[in-house]
Amino acid sequence: MAVNRRGAVGVHLGVKERPRLIPSSWASASIDRRGVLLGVAAIGGFLAVDLGTVLYARGPIGSNGRLTPQAFIDAFRRVYGLHPGFRRNHAKGVAVAGYFDSNGNGVELSRAAVFRSGRTPLVGRFSLPGGNPTVSDSVSASRGLGLAFGYPGAEQWRTAMLNSPVFPDNSPQGFYDRLLASKPAADTGKPDPQAMSRFLAAHPETARAMATISRQPPTSGFGDSAYHGLNAFFFTSATGIYTPVRWSLAPMASTGAPAPPGHGPNLLFDNLIRDIRSGPLRWRLLVTVGEPQDDLRDATIAWPPERRVVDAGTVVIDSIDSERRGNARDINFDPMVLPDGIEPSEDPLLSARSAVYAASFRRRAGEMGSPPAVGVNEVAQ
Amino acid sequence: MTGAPTKDHYSLSIRILHWLTAVLVFAALVVGFALANVLADYAALLMLHKIIGALIFIMIIVRIVNRLRHDAPALPATVGRWERRAVVGSELLIYATLLAQPLVGWAMLAAAGVAVVIGPVRLPSIVPVDAGLYALLRNGHSVLAYTLVVLVAAHVSAVLLHTLTLRDGMLGRMAFRTRRHVVRHEQ
């Protein structure tokens, strides 16, 4: 208690009081060994529980062997390398805008304002899957279309679609394992066929889905592709009735046309840019109504073709721009951003997509990236 | 500490609000940290996190108003001049952080162009849509969360030290059961 005694002397001499490690005010308490031990034990116990809970919730304690958003970010980096500023998946893309002309047919199923007769502006982004922002286009590659109806309003509807009729995976673990199995080998530059066959043997649902996907050969480009929302959702009507649905976009341009001339790494995007310059591209927004026997939790299974389909209107894309600050580049096409009148199903992919997209968006939003590979103004008229 | 006798605990409303806040803040922090670490439960936890965050924001405003209407009981004699400054400073810092954190969460979603949906309520946007601003606010939300963890740890540790080691009845000021505790007053 030398510090205290000195402090007391200091006060006596009128020297300005300064804070000490052990405050002199504590001298008024009778401190004994038991009290010190009790205090230290209680504080230690509290801090252990408190900080332990934080480390358990945030990781890494107890997170080993469990899939986390960070595990996906790491896996994309392992397979595709690090590309700051770009999406971790669907890194290569182009921003578009247009509108949705609703014919009012969707109102029967959903009270969402977007389905009332009338026009809702939208922004979107065409993309290629994978984390490489400079990957070369190929007609066989699958294609993505993200849309944000009514962006940036409070009643927005965001959706991230693919041109395949079903999704290859029905669980986050399946997606993760497939991603790693598709990693190109260092020597050949191609995925290890053994790793992929091992994966498919362990994931029969993916093998089935791949067969379904291969029965629908890809079209010549972005503009004549159909796009599918893949996961099931619920539409809720004005009277509160829940209807399980999946949605898709059916192209109004002719399909199966011979591939337009064009070569080079941006073949698909260059054609899309020319298409939109020459006139708006249109799709029918089709809402497929699920039946009780349809599995709402499994995006690998196509619903039977006899399911009722409601044509809700026309999606029109009439402008295109390179990805830049403030356009679709800066939108996270999180499938859980939904208006009143659309609700998520119990499909486990939905929550996982939302979590991983958020992790990707958080990282890339804070990074300075290189310019996008697709430059709209670089494409000749 | 001579003169008029002081109450030895906070008013009942302050004590109730304090412990409700403690539970809510602990829940918001745990759920918030878990959000960055889960897949299957992400959507449900995010909804819960927004509800708790909104409750805390309302609670803190009520508490500030309520705190201004009631006097605090005197600090024990063991709290000296410098420690008193730390007590007041950390109390203000906790209030400020708890008020800022829900606002930053709201603003960061607005910067991402997403409305905050809490049940049937859709909150309006409070900042312009900007990805760079989103990154700043999103990281700020994490910094504030860790700041709260540190502030709460310091707050609880200090109260435990005073109550158990210095035995000055510090916890009794915020407790519900009036303990038969001998508070050592300066004579």
XYZ file of C-alpha atoms in Angstrom, chain B residues 14 20 23 31 35 64 70 79 105 120 123 130 158 171 176:
15
model
C -34.168 2.593 -13.824
C -33.862 -5.475 -19.562
C -30.458 -8.998 -21.505
C -27.045 -13.080 -32.370
C -24.862 -13.876 -38.068
C -32.159 8.573 -21.292
C -34.305 10.481 -11.548
C -14.928 5.671 -5.788
C -27.259 -1.061 -38.636
C -45.043 -5.613 -40.952
C -38.322 1.468 -42.259
C -23.679 3.833 -51.899
C -15.569 -3.015 -12.192
C -24.041 -3.884 -7.120
C -33.641 -5.571 -6.617
